Short mmCIF file of C-alpha atoms in Angstrom, two decimals:
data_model
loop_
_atom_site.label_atom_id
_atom_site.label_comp_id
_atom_site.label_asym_id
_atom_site.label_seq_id
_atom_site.Cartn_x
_atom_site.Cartn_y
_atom_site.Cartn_z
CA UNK A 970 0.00 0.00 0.00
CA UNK A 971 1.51 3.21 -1.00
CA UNK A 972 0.12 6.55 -0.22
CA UNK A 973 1.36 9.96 -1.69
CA UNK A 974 0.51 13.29 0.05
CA UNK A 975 0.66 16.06 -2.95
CA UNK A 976 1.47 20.17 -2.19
CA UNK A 977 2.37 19.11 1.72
CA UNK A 978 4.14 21.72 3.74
CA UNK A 979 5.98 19.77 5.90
CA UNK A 980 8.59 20.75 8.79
CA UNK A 981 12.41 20.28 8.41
CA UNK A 982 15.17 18.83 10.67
CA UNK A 983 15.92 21.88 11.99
CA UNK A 984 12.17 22.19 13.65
CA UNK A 985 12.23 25.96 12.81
CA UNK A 986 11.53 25.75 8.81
CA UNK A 987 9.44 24.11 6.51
CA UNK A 988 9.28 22.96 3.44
CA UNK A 989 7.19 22.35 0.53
CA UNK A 990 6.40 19.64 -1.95
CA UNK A 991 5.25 15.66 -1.91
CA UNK A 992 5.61 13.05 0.51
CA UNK A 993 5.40 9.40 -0.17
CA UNK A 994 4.40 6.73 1.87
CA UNK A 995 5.01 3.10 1.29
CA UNK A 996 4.49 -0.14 3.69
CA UNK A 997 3.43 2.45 6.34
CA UNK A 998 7.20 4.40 6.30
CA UNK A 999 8.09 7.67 4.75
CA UNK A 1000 10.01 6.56 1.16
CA UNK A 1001 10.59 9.96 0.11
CA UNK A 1002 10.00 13.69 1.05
CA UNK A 1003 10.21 17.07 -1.76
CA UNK A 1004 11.53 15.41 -4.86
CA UNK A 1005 10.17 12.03 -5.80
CA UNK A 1006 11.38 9.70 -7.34
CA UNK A 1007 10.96 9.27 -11.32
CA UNK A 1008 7.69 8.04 -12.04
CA UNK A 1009 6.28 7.21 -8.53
CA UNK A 1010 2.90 6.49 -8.49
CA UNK A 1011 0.40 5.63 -5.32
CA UNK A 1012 -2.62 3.45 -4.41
CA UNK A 1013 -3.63 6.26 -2.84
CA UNK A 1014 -3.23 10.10 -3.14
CA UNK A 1015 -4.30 12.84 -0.86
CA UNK A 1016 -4.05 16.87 -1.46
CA UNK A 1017 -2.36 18.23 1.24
CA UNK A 1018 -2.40 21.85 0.23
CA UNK A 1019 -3.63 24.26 3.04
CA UNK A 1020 -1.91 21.36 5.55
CA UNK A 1021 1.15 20.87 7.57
CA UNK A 1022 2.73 18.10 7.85
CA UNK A 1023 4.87 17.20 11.74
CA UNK A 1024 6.49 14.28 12.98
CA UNK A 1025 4.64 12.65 15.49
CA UNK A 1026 5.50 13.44 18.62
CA UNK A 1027 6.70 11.33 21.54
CA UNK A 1028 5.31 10.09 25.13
CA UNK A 1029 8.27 9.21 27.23
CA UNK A 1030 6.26 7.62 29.80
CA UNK A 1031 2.18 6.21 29.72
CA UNK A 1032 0.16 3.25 31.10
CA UNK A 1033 -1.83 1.45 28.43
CA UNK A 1034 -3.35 0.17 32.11
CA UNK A 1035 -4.69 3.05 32.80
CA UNK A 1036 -7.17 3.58 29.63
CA UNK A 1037 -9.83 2.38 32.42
CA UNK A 1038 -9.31 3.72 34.88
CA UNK A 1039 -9.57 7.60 33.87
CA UNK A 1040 -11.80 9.53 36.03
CA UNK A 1041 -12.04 6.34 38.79
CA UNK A 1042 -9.14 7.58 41.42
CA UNK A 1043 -9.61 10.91 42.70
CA UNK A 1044 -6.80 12.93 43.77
CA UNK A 1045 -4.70 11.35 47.14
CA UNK A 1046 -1.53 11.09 48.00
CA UNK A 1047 1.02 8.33 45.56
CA UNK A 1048 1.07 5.66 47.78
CA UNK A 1049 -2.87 5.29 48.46
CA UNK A 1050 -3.54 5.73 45.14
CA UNK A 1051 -1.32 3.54 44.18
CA UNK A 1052 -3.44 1.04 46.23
CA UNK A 1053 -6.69 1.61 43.85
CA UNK A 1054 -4.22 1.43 40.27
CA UNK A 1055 -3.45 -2.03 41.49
CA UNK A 1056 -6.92 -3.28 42.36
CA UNK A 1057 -8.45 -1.61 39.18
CA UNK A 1058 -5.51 -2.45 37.16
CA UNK A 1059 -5.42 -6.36 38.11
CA UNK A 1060 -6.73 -9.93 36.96
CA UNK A 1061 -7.77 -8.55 33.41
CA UNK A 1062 -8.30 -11.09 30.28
CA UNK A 1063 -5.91 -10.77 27.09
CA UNK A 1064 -9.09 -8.96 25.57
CA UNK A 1065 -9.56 -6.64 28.27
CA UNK A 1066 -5.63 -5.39 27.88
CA UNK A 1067 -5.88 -5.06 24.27
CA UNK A 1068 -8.69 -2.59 24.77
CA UNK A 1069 -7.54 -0.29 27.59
CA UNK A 1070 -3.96 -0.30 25.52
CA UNK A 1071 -6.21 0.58 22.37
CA UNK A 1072 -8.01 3.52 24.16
CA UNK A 1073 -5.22 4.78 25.78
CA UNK A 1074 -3.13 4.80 22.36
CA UNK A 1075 -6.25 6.39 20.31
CA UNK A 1076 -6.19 9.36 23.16
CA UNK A 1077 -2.57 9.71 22.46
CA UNK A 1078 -2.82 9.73 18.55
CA UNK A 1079 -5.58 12.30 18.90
CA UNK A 1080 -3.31 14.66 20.07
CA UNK A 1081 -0.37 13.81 17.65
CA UNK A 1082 1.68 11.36 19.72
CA UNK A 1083 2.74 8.25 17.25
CA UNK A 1084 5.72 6.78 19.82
CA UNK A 1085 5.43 5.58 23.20
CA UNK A 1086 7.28 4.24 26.19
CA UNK A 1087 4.19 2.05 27.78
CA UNK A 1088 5.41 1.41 31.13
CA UNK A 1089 2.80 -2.01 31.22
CA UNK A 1090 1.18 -3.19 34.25
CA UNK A 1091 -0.23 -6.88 34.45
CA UNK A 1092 -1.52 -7.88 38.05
CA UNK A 1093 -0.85 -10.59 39.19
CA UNK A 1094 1.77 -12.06 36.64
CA UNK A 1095 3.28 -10.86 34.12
CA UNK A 1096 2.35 -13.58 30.57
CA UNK A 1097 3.41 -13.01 26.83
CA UNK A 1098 -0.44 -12.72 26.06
CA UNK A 1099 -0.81 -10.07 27.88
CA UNK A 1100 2.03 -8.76 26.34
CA UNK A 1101 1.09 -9.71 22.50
CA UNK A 1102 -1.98 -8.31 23.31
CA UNK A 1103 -0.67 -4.52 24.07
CA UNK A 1104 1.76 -5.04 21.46
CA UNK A 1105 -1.19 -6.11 18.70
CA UNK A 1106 -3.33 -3.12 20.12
CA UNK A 1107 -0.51 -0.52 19.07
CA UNK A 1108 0.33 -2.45 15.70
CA UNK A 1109 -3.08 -1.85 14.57
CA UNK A 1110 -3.00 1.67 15.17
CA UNK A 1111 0.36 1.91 13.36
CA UNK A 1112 1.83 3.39 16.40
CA UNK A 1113 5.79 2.85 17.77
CA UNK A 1114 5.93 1.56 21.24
CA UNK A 1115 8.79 0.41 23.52
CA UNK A 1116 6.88 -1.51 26.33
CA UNK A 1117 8.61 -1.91 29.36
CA UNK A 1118 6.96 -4.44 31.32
CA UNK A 1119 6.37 -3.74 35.06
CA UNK A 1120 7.30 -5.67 37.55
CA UNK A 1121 8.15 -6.32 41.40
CA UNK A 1122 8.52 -8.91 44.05
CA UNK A 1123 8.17 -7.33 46.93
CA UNK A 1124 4.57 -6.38 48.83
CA UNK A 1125 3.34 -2.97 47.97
CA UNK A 1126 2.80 -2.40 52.01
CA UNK A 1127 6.50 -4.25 52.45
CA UNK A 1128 8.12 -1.57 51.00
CA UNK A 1129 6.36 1.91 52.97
CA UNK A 1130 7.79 3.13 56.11
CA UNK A 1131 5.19 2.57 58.42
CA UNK A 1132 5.92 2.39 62.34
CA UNK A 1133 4.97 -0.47 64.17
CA UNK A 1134 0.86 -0.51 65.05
CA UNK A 1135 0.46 1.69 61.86
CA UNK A 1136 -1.16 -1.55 60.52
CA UNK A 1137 -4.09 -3.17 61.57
CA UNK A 1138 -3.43 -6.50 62.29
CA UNK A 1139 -5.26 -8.38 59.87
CA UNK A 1140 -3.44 -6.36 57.58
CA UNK A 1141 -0.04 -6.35 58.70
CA UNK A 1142 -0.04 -10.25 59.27
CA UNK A 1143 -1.84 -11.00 55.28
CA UNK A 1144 1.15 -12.88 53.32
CA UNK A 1145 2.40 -10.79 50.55
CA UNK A 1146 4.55 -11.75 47.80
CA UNK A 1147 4.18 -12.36 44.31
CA UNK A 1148 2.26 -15.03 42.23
CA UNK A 1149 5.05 -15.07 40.01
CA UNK A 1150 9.44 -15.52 40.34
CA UNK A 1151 12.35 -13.20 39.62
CA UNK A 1152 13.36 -16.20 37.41
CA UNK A 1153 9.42 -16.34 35.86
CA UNK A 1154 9.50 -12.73 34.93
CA UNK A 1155 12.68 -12.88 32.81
CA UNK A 1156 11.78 -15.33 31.31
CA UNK A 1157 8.41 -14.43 30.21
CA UNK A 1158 10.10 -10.65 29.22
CA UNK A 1159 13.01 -12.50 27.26
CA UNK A 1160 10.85 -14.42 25.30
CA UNK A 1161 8.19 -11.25 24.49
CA UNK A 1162 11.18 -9.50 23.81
CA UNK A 1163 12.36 -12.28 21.13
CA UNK A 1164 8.66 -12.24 20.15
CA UNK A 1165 8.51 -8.51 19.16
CA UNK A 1166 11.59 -8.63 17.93
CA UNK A 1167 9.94 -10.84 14.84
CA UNK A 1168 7.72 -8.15 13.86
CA UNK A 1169 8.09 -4.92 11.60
CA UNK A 1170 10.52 -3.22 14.51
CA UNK A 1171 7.62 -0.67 15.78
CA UNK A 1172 7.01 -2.74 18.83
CA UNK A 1173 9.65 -3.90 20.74
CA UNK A 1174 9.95 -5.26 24.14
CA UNK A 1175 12.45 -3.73 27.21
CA UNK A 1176 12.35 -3.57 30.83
CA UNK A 1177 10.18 -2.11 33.30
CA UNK A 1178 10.39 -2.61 36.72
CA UNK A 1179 7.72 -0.69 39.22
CA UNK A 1180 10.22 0.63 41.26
CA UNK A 1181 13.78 -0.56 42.80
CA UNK A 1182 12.71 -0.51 46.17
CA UNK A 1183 9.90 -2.78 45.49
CA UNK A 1184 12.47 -5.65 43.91
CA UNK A 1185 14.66 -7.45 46.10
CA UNK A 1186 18.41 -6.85 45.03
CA UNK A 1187 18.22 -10.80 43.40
CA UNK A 1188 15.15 -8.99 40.79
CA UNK A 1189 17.24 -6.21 40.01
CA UNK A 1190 20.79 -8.42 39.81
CA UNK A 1191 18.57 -10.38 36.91
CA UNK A 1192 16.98 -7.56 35.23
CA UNK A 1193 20.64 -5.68 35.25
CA UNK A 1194 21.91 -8.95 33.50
CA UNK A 1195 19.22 -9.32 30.99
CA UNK A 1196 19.39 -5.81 30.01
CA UNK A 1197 23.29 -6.56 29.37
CA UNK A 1198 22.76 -9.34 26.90
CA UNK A 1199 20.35 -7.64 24.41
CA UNK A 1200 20.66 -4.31 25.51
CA UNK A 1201 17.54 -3.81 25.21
CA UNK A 1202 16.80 -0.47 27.74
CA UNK A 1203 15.19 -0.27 31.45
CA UNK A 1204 12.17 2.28 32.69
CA UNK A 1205 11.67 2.19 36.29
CA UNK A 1206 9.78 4.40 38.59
CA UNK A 1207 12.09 6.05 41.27
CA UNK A 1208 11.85 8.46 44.18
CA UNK A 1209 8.49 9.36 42.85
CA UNK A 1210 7.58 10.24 46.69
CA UNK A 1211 9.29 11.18 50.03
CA UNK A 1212 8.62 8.07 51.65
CA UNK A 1213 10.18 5.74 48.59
CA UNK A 1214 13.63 7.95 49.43
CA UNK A 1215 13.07 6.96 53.44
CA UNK A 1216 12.34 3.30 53.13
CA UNK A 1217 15.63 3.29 50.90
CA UNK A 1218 17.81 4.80 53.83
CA UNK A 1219 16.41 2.34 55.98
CA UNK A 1220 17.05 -0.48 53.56
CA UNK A 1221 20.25 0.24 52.02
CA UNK A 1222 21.51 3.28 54.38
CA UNK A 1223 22.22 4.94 50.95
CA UNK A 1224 20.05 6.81 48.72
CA UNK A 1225 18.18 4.32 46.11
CA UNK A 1226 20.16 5.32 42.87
CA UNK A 1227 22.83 5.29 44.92
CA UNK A 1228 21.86 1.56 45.86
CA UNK A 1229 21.67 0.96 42.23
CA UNK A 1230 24.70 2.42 40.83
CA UNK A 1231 26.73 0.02 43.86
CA UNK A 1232 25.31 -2.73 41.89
CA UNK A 1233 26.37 -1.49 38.99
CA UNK A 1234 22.56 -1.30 37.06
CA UNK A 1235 23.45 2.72 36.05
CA UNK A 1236 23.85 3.65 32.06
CA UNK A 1237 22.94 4.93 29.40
CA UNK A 1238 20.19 2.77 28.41
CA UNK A 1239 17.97 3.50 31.89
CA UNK A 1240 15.51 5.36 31.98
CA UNK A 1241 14.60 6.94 35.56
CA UNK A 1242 11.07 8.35 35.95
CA UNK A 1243 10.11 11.38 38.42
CA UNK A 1244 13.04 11.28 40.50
CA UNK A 1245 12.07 13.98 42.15
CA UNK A 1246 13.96 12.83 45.94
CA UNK A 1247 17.50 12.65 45.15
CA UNK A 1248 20.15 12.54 47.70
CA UNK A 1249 23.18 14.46 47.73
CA UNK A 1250 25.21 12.38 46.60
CA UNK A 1251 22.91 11.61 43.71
CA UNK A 1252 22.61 14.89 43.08
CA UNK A 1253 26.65 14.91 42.53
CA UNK A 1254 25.89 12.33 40.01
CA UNK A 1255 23.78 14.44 38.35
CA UNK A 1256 26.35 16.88 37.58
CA UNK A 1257 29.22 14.42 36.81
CA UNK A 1258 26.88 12.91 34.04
CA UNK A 1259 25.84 16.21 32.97
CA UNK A 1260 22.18 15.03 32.72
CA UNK A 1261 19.36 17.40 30.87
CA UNK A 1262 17.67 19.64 30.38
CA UNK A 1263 16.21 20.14 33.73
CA UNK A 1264 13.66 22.35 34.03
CA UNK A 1265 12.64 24.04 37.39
CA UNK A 1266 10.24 25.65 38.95
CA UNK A 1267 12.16 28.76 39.66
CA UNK A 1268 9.67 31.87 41.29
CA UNK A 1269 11.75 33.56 43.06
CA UNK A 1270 15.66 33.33 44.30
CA UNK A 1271 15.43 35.34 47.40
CA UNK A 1272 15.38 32.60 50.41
CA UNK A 1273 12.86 33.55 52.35
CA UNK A 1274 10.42 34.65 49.58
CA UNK A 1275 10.67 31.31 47.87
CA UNK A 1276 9.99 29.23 50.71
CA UNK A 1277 6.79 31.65 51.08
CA UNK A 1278 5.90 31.26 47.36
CA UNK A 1279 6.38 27.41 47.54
CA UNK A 1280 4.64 26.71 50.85
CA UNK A 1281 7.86 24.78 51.96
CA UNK A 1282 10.37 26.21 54.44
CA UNK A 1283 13.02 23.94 52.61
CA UNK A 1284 12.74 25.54 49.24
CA UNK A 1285 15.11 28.07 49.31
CA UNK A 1286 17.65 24.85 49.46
CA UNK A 1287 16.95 24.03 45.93
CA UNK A 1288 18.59 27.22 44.97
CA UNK A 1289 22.24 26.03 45.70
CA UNK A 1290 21.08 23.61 43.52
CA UNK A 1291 20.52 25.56 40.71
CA UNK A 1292 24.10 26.60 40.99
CA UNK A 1293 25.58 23.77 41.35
CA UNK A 1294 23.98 22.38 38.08
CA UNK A 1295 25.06 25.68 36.32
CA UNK A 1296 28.47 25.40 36.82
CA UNK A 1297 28.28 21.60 36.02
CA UNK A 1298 27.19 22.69 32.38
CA UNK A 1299 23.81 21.28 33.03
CA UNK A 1300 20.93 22.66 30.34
CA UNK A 1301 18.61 24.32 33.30
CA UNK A 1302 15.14 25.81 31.59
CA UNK A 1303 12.89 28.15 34.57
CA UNK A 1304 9.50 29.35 34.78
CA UNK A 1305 8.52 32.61 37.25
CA UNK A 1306 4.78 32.24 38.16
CA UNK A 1307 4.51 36.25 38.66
CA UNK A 1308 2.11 37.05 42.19
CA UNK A 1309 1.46 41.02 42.33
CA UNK A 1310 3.29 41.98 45.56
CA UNK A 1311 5.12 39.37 46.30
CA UNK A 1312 7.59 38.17 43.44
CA UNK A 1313 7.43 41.50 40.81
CA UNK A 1314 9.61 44.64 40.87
CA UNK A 1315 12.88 44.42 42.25
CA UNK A 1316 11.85 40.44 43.38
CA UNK A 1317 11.64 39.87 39.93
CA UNK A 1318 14.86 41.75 38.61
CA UNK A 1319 16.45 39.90 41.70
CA UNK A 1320 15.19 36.35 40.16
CA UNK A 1321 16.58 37.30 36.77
CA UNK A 1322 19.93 38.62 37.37
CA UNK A 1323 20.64 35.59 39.44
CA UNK A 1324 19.37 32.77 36.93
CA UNK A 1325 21.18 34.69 34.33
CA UNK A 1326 24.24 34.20 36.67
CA UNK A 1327 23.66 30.61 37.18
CA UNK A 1328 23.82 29.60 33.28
CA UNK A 1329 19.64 29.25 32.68
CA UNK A 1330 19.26 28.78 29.03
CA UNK A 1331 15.72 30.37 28.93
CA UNK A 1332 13.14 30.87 31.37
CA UNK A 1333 8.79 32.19 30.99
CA UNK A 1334 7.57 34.79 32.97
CA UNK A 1335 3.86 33.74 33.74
CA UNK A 1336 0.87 35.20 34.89
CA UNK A 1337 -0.77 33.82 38.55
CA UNK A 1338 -3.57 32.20 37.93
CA UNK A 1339 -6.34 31.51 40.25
CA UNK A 1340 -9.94 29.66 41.22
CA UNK A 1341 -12.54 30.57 43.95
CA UNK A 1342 -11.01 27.38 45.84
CA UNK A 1343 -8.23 29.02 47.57
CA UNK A 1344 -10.00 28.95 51.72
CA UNK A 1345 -6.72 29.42 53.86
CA UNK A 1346 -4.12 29.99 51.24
CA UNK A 1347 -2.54 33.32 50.66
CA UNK A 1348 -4.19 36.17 49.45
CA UNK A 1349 -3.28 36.44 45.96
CA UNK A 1350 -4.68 38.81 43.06
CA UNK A 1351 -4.69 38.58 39.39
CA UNK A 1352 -1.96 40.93 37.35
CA UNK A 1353 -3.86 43.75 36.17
CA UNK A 1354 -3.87 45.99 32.75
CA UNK A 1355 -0.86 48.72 34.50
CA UNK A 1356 1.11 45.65 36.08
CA UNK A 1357 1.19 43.50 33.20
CA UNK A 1358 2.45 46.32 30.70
CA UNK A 1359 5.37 47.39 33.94
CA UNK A 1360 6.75 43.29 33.54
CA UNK A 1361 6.92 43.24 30.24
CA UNK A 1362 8.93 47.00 29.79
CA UNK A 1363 11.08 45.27 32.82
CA UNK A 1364 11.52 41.72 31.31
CA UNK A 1365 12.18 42.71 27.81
CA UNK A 1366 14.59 45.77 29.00
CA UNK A 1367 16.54 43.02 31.09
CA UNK A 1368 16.38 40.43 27.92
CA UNK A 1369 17.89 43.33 25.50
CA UNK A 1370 20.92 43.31 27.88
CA UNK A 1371 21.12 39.11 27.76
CA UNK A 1372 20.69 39.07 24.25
CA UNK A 1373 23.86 41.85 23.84
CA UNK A 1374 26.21 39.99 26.72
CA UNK A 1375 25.18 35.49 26.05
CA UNK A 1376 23.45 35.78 22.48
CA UNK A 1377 19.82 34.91 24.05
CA UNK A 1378 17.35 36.67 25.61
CA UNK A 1379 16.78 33.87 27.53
CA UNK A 1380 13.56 35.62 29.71
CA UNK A 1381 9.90 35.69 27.92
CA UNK A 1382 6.76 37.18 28.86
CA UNK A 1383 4.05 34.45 28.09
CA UNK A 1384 1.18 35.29 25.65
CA UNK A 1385 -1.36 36.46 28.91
CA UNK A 1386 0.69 39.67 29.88
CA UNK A 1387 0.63 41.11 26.13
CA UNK A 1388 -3.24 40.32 26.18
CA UNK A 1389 -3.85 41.81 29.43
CA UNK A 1390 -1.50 44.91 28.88
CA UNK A 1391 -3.38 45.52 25.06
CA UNK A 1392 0.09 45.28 23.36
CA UNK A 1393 1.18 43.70 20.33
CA UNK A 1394 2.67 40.22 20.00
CA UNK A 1395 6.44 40.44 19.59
CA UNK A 1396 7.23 38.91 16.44
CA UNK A 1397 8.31 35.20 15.21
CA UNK A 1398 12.05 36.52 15.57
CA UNK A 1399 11.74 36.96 19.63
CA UNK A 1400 10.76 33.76 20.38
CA UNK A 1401 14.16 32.22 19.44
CA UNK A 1402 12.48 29.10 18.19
CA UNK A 1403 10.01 28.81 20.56
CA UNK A 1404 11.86 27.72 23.58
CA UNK A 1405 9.34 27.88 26.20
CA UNK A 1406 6.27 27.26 23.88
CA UNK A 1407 5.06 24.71 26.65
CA UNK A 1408 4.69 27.42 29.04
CA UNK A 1409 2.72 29.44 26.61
CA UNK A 1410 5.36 31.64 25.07
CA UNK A 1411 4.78 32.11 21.48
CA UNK A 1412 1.79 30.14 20.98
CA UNK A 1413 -0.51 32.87 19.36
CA UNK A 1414 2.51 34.46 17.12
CA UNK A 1415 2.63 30.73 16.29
CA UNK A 1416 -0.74 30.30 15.62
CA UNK A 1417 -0.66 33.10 13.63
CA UNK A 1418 2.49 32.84 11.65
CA UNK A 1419 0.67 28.97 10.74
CA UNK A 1420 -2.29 30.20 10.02
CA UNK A 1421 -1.45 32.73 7.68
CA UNK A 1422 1.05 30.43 5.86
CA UNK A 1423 -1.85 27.99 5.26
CA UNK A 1424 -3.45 30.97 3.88
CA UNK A 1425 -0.80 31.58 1.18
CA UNK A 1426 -0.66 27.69 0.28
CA UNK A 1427 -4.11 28.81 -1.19
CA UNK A 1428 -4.25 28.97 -5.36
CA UNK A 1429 -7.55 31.17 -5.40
CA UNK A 1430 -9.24 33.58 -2.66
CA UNK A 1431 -11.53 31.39 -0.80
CA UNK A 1432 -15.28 33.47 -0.43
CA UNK A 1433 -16.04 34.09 3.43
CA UNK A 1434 -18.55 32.06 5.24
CA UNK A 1435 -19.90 32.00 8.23
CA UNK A 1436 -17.84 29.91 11.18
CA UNK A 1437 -17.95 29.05 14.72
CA UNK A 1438 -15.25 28.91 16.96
CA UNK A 1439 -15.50 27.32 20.27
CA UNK A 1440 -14.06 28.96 23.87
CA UNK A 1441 -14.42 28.85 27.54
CA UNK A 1442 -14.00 30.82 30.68
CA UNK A 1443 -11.34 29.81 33.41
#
């Protein structure tokens, strides 16, 4: 099957241009992009004038699990939720996966996502139907996944740092364990991973355990040794909460990565989710392997006002932090969620001048934003029309001097302070690429810049007629 997409304007390497001509598809890959080749024909052809034409993008972390349970866990703390993902994640058929992997990949194609990491949950063992069925489910859809099956062998309430009594017990005294071996579970992912590796090399099978301090050091000494032979990549959960970094001290009297670089499970090929509890020393790790980007949650660098801003009295640690990684070479990207009389004026040229210091490489400058829910928070207000057009003369004066003395401005008013203030966008030029679209820098210059390029790709004037365009009120 061969499909050819005619007048496409598609985006280059460089994810800053496009360009313009055909694109043709053949056995579901890209065969050739601008100038085809002599004489190509297609089963199929499509006009894609007026369109543009991305690379999918990619989700570094899912759970095909969790296409039913949407809506079913309200919000609670990691590890009790983690108590209802289990229960409504568990004892489902080979149909029953294929489905919730199905729904879950449809959301993500929806929005433009055509590769995956599907960290895969099957409760209570681990089998390579369940595992041919998530892998059919993405086939079908065309989509690339790595699925990285999930695994541990220790109790979910084994591995919490609960004080004695904490437990009722009827509870405490329940056997745990697993219905299923180390030695079961890689062998069941060795063989899925031999499985996938028969098919057309979109699926393919690596590692996944739930977390290292739910495996006992004989799990992780076997996954660490399959991963060797085929190196075939890990995805784990770690340090996703402050009690997963305490029950490691008490384990291992060393922080969990820590743990795992002693047995020597640390390269290249793993892939460490949240992390958000590092140790010190893991932190000096950090900087030796100059990981990033990082991106952080900057607000303010004054001490005192950023332990008020964060609601944590040790916040204002993080900010040696920041240092450290700047001097280490380490890509750093910030945010500033601006609060009226508390982080603006010389707060905010403080916050600036000091990031700039530290080596950022770009950071937004965001509006607060707020609901009626806020009973016995601080008493924050909205940026108004006067204070909105005062940031942006102040963060644009301080990113003319950043642009003149590192090449960047590297500071960027999102898209709500030029709406509020009534001034013009800046133009596609300022954004530097877009380097903190996500924060929503740039998006309506970029909507508009796309728009009116579609609008060129036009032969003819196209005759108005009536529309309707869709909003809502936050």
């Amino acid at each position: 099957m061969t499909t050819l997409l005619k007048n496409a304007k598609y985006l280059l390497p460089d994810c800053v241009s496009w360009g313009e001509g055909d694109i043709l598809l053949a056995g579901g890959r890209i065969a050739a992009v601008g100038a085809l080749p002599q004489g190509a024909e297609a089963d199929e052809v499509i006009d894609a004038r007026g369109k543009l034409v991305i690379p999918g993008f990619i989700n570094a972390h899912a759970h095909s699990y969790t296409g039913y349970l949407k809506g079913s866990i309200d919000c609670m703390p990691l590890d009790i939720y983690m108590l209802h993902a289990i229960a409504g994640g568990s004892s489902r058929s080979a149909r029953e996966i294929y489905v919730s992997t199905m729904v879950e990949a449809l959301e993500m194609l929806k929005s433009g996502t055509t590769s995956v990491v599907d960290h895969f949950s099957e409760r209570p063992s681990l089998t390579t139907e369940g595992l041919r069925s998530a892998a059919d489910a993405f086939d079908n859809l065309g989509m690339r996944a790595n699925i990285a099956t999930m695994f541990a062998d220790r109790g979910f309430l084994d591995t919490i740092p609960l004080l004695p009594g904490e437990l009722p017990d009827e509870v405490r005294d329940r056997p745990s364990g697993r219905a299923q071996s180390p030695e079961e579970y890689i062998a069941v992912v060795e063989q899925a991973y031999l499985d996938a590796r028969e098919r057309d090399g979109r699926v393919r099978v690596i590692l996944g355990t739930d977390g290292p301090q739910r495996c006992s050091d004989h799990l992780l000494e076997l996954t660490g040794e399959l991963e060797r032979k085929y190196e075939m990549g890990w995805q784990t959960h770690a340090l996703e909460a402050k009690t997963q970094a305490v029950f490691a001290r008490e384990q291992y009297g060393v922080g969990l990565i820590e743990h795992m670089r002693d047995m020597g499970l640390l390269n290249s090929r793993l892939s460490l989710v949240h992390a958000v509890w590092l140790s010190e020393r893991e932190m000096e790790r950090i900087c030796a392997l100059k990981i990033s980007p990082i991106n952080v949650s900057v607000h303010a660098t004054d001490p005192k006002l950023r332990c008020t801003l964060l609601g944590n009295k040790r916040a204002d640690k993080s900010l040696e932090l920041m240092r450290r990684f700047g001097q280490a070479g380490i890509v750093m990207n910030g945010q500033i969620v601006l609060c009226p009389g508390f982080n603006d004026g010389a707060q905010l040229q403080r916050t600036m001048e000091d990031m700039a210091a530290w080596g950022f490489a770009s950071c937004s400058i965001v509006p607060v934003g707020l609901t009626t829910y806020r009973q016995g928070l601080a008493k924050l207000r909205p940026v108004d029309r006067e204070e909105a057009a005062a940031v942006i003369d102040q963060v644009e004066a301080f990113a003319g001097k950043c642009l003149e003395q590192y090449g960047s401005r590297m500071f960027f008013c999102s898209d709500e302070f030029y709406i509020r203030a009534g001034r013009d966008l800046p133009e596609e030029e300022y954004y530097e690429g877009y380097v903190q679209l996500e924060n929503g820098v740039g998006m309506l210059r970029s909507l508009i810049t796309e728009f009116e390029s579609g609008l060129r790709l036009e032969d003819e004037a196209v005759k108005a007629a009536p529309f309707t365009i869709a909003t809502g009120v936050s």
